[in-house]
């Protein structure tokens, strides 16, 4: 997919559920991070230059590039976690609302965040 197609695919609302839409958005973000991680220094400079117009920041372009290059080793080790985790919620259909079992979910989230080496 090109960028416009990826954004359109990630934003589809009428295909299934908001839950699945969020999953599509994670897929697109992971693909972008993977592309970034596999880029050469020249590619990173190009990505940074083309992407900077999408952000407002007080950081300089060289600071953004320095941070980006220094984060390359971390991009290969990316892990994600979805809240609520499967089995830790129920669905009320009228009105539609996801009810999270916080007694299960909070310890699981804490374990994901703080139990990593």
JSON list of C-alpha atoms in Angstrom, two decimals, residues 14 16 59 62 73 105:
[
{"chain": "A", "resi": 14, "resn": "UNK", "atom": "CA", "xyz": [-17.91, 0.57, 8.69]},
{"chain": "A", "resi": 16, "resn": "UNK", "atom": "CA", "xyz": [-16.13, -4.21, 11.38]},
{"chain": "A", "resi": 59, "resn": "UNK", "atom": "CA", "xyz": [13.30, 20.42, 18.35]},
{"chain": "A", "resi": 62, "resn": "UNK", "atom": "CA", "xyz": [19.29, 17.65, 13.54]},
{"chain": "A", "resi": 73, "resn": "UNK", "atom": "CA", "xyz": [18.39, -0.59, 17.74]},
{"chain": "A", "resi": 105, "resn": "UNK", "atom": "CA", "xyz": [-6.17, -6.05, 33.52]}
]
